[in-house]
CSV table of C-alpha atoms in Angstrom, one decimal:
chain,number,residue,atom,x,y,z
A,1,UNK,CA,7.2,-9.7,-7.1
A,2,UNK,CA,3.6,-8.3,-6.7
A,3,UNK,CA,3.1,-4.5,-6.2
A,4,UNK,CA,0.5,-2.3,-5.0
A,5,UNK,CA,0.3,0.1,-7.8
A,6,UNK,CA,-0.8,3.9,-7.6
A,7,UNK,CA,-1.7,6.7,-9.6
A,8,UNK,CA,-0.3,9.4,-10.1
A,9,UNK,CA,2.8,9.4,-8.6
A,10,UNK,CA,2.5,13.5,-8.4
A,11,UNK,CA,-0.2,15.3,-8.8
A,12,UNK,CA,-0.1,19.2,-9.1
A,13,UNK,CA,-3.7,20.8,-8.2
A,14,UNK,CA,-5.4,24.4,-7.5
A,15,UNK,CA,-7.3,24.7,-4.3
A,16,UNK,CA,-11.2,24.5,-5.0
A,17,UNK,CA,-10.5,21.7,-7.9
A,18,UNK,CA,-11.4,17.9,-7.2
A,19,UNK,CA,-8.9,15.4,-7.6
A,20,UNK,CA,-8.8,11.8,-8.0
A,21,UNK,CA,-6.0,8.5,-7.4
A,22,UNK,CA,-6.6,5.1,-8.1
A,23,UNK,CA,-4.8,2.3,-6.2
A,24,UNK,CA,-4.9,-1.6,-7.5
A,25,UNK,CA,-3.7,-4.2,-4.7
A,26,UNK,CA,-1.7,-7.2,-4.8
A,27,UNK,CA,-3.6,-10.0,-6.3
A,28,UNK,CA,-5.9,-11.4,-4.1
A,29,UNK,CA,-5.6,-9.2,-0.9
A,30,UNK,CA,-9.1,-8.5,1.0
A,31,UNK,CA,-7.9,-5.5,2.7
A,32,UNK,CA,-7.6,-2.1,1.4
A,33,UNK,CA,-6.2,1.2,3.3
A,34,UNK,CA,-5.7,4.3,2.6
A,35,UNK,CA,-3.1,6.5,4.4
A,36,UNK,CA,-2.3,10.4,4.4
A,37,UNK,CA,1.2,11.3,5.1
A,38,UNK,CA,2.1,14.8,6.3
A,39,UNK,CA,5.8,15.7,5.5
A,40,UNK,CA,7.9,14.8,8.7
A,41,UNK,CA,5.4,12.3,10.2
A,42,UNK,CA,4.2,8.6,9.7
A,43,UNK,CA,1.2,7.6,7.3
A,44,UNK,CA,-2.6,8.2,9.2
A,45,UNK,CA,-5.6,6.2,8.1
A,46,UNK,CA,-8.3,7.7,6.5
A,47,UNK,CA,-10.0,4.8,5.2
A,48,UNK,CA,-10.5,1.1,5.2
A,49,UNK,CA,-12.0,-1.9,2.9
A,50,UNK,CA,-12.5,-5.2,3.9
A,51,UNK,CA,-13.5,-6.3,0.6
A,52,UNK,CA,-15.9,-3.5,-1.1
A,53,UNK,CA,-16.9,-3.0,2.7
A,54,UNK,CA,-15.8,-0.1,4.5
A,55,UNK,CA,-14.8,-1.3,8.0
A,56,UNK,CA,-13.2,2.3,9.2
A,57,UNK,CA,-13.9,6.1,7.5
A,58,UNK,CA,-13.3,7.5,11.1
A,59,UNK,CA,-10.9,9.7,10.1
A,60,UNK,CA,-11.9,10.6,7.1
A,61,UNK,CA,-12.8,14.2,6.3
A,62,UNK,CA,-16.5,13.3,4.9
A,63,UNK,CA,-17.1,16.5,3.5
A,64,UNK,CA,-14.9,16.8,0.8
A,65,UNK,CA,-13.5,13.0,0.7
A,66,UNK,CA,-15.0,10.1,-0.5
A,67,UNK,CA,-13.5,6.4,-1.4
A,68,UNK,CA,-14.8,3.5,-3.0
A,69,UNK,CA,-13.7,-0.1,-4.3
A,70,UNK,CA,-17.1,-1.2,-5.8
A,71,UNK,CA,-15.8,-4.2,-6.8
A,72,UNK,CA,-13.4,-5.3,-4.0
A,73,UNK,CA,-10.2,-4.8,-6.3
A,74,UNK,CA,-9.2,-1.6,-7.1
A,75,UNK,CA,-10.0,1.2,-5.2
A,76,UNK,CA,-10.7,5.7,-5.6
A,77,UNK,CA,-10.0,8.4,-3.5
A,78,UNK,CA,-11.3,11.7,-4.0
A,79,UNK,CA,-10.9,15.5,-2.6
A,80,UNK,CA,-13.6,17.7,-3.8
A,81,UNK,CA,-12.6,20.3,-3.0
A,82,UNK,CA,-9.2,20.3,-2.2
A,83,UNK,CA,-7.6,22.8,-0.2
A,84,UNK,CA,-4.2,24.0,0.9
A,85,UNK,CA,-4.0,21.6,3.9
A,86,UNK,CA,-4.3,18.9,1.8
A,87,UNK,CA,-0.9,18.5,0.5
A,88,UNK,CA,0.7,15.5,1.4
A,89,UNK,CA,1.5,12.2,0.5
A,90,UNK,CA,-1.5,9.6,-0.5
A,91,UNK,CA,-0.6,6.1,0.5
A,92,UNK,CA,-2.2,3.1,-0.8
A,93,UNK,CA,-1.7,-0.2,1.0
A,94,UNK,CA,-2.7,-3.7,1.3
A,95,UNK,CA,-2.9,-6.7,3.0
A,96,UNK,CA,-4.0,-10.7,3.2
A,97,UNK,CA,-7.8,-11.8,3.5
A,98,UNK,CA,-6.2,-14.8,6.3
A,99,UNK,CA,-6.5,-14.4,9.7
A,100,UNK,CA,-6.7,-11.2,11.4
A,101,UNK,CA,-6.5,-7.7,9.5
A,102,UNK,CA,-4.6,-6.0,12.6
A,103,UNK,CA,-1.6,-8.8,12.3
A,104,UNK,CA,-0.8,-9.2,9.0
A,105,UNK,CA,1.5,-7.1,7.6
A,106,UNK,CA,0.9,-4.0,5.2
A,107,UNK,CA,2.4,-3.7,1.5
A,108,UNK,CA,2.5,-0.1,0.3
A,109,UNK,CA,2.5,1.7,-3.1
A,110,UNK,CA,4.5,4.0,-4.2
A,111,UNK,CA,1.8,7.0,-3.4
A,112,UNK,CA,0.9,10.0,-4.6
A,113,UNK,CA,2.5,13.0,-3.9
A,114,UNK,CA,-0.1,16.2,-3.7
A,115,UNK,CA,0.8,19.3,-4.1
A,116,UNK,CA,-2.5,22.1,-3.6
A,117,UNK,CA,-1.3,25.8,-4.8
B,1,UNK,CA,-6.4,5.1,22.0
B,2,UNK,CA,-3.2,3.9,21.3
B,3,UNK,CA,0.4,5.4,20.2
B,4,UNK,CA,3.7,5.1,19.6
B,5,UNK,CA,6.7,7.1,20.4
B,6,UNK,CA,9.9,7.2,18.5
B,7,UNK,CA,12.2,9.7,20.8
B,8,UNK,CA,14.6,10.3,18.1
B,9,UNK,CA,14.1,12.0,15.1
B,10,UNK,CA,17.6,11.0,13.5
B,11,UNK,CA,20.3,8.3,14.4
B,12,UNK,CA,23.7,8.8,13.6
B,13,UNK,CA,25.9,5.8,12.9
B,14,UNK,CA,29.2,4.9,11.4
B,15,UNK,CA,29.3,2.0,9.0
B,16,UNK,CA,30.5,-1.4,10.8
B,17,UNK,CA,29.0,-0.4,13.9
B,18,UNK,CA,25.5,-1.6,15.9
B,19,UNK,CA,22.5,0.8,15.6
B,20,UNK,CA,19.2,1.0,17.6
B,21,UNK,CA,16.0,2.9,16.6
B,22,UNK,CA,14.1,3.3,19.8
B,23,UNK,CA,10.2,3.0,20.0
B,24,UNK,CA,8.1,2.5,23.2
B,25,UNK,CA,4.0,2.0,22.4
B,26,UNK,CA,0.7,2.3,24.5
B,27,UNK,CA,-2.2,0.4,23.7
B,28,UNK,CA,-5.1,-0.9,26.1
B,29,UNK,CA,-4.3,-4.8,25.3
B,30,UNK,CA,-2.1,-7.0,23.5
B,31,UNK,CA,0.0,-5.2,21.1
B,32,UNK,CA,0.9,-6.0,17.7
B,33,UNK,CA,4.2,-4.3,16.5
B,34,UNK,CA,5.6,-3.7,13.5
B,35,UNK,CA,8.8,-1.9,11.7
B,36,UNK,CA,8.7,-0.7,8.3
B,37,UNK,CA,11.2,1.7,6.4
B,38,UNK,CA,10.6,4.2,4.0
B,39,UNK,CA,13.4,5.1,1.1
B,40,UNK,CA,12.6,8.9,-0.3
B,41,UNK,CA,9.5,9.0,-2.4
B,42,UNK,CA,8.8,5.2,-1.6
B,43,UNK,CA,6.0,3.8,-0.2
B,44,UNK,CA,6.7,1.6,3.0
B,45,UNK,CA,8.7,-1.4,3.2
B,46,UNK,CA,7.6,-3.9,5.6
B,47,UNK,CA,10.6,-5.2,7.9
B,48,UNK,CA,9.3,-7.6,11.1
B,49,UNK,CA,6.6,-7.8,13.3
B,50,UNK,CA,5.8,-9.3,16.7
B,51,UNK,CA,2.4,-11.6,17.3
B,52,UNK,CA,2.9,-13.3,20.1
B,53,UNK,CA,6.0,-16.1,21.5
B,54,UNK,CA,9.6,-15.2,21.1
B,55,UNK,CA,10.2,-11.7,22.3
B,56,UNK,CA,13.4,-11.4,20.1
B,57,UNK,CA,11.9,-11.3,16.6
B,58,UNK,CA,14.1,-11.3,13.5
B,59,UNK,CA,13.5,-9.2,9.8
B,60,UNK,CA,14.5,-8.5,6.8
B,61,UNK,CA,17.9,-7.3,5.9
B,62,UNK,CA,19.8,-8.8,9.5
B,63,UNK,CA,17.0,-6.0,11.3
B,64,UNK,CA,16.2,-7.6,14.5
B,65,UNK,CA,13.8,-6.4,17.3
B,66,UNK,CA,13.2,-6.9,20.9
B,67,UNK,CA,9.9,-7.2,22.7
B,68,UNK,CA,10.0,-5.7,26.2
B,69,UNK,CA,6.6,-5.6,28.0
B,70,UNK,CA,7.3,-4.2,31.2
B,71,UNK,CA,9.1,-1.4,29.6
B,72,UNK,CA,6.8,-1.2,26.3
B,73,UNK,CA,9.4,-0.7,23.8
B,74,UNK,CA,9.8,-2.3,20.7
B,75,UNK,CA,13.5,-1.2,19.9
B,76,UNK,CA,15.1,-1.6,15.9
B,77,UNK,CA,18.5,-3.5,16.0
B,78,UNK,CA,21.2,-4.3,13.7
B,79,UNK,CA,24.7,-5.8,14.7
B,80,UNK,CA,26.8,-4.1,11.6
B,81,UNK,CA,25.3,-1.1,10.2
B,82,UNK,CA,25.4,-0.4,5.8
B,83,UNK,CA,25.2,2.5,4.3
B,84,UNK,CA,22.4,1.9,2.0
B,85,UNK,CA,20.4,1.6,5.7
B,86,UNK,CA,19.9,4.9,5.7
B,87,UNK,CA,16.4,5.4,5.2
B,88,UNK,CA,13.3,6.5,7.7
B,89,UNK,CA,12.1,4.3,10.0
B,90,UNK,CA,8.4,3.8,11.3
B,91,UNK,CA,7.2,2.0,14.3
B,92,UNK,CA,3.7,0.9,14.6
B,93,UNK,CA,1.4,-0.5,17.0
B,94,UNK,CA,-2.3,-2.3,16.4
B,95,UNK,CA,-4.2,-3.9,18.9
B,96,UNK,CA,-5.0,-7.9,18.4
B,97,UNK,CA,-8.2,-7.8,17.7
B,98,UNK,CA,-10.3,-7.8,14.4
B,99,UNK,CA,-10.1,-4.8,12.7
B,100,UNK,CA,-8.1,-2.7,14.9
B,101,UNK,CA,-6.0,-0.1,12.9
B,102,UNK,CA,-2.2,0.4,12.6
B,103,UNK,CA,-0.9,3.6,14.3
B,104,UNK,CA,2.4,4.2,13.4
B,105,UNK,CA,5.2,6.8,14.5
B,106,UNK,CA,6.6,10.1,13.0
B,107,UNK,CA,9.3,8.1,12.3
B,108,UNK,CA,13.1,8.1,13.0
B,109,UNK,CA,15.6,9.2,10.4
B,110,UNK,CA,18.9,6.9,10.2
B,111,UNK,CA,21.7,7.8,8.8
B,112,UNK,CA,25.2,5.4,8.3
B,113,UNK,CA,28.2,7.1,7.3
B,114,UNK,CA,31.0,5.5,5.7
């Protein structure tokens, strides 16, 4: 069965460095998302590809994040710097080019779980 | 803007026996729902969703959900709870049209004892 993949799966970092995960999609999937996940609440977008295209960054913190997927397949997020509020879970997800990107169901990675000392 | 509401943090239930993991949404429009469960240090598992038609929709694992527009909830059902159901639960909500982003819930823990 096809998986998103992500990595790392932990990541251990000191406020002020930069960090980095990568996410590959399922085969074939257009759409790209990437999701923060504070302990004890559900996943919030902070970024999403249609394609290389980003279609929403709204609730992205542009000052120290930035994503890419230059070539429509994998995809990067970045923290430079990170800081304390940062830790969290990084989700990864993806979903079918067909038909509408707000019905068709999501398939998550694993994440990354962040940890900023 | 639109949100979703999960009024239970954790739901207790004994093995054999029905569960329900409440949601109610708000969105300005036709929704989009979805359920998806989390196991610890998984990602998100997708379990059903409701489009449009039949307001009873049926999932993975014998999950089942109701549609109810006039009271906009989006309830989690199962006839015969299992153990290995205990997991975290997430509602979510997107509007139908184009691009329009999933907002989930904080989730609801469920937990099925023997």
């Amino acid at each position: 069965e096809a998986e998103v993949a992500q990595s790392p799966r932990y990541k251990i970092t000191e406020k002020s460095q930069a960090v980095a995960f990568w996410c590959d999609p399922i085969s074939g999937h257009a759409t790209l998302y990437w999701y923060r996940q504070i302990l004890g609440q559900g996943p919030e977008l902070l970024v999403q590809f249609q394609d290389e295209s980003v279609v929403d960054d709204s609730q992205l913190p542009k000052d120290r994040f930035s994503a890419e997927r230059l070539k429509g397949v994998d995809s990067t997020l970045k923290i430079q710097p990170a800081e304390l509020g940062d830790s969290a879970m990084y989700l990864c997800a993806s979903s079918l080019r067909t038909g509408s990107p707000s019905y068709n169901e999501q398939f998550f990675g694993p994440g990354t779980r962040l940890t900023v000392l | 803007a639109q949100s979703v509401a999960q009024p239970e943090d954790q739901v207790n239930v004994a093995e054999g026996n029905p569960l329900t993991v409440k949601c109610t949404y708000s969105v300005s429009g036709n929704p989009y729902l979805f359920w998806y469960v989390q196991y610890p240090n998984r990602g998100l598992q997708f379990l059903l969703k409701y489009i449009t038609g039949d307001n009873l929709v049926k999932g993975s694992y014998g999950f089942e959900a109701e549609f109810n527009k006039s009271q906009t909830s989006f309830h989690l059902k199962k006839p015969s709870a299992l153990v290995s159901d205990s997991a975290l639960y997430f509602c979510a909500v997107s509007l139908n049209s184009g691009y329009s982003t999933l907002t989930f819930g904080k989730g609801t823990m469920l937990l099925v004892s023997p």
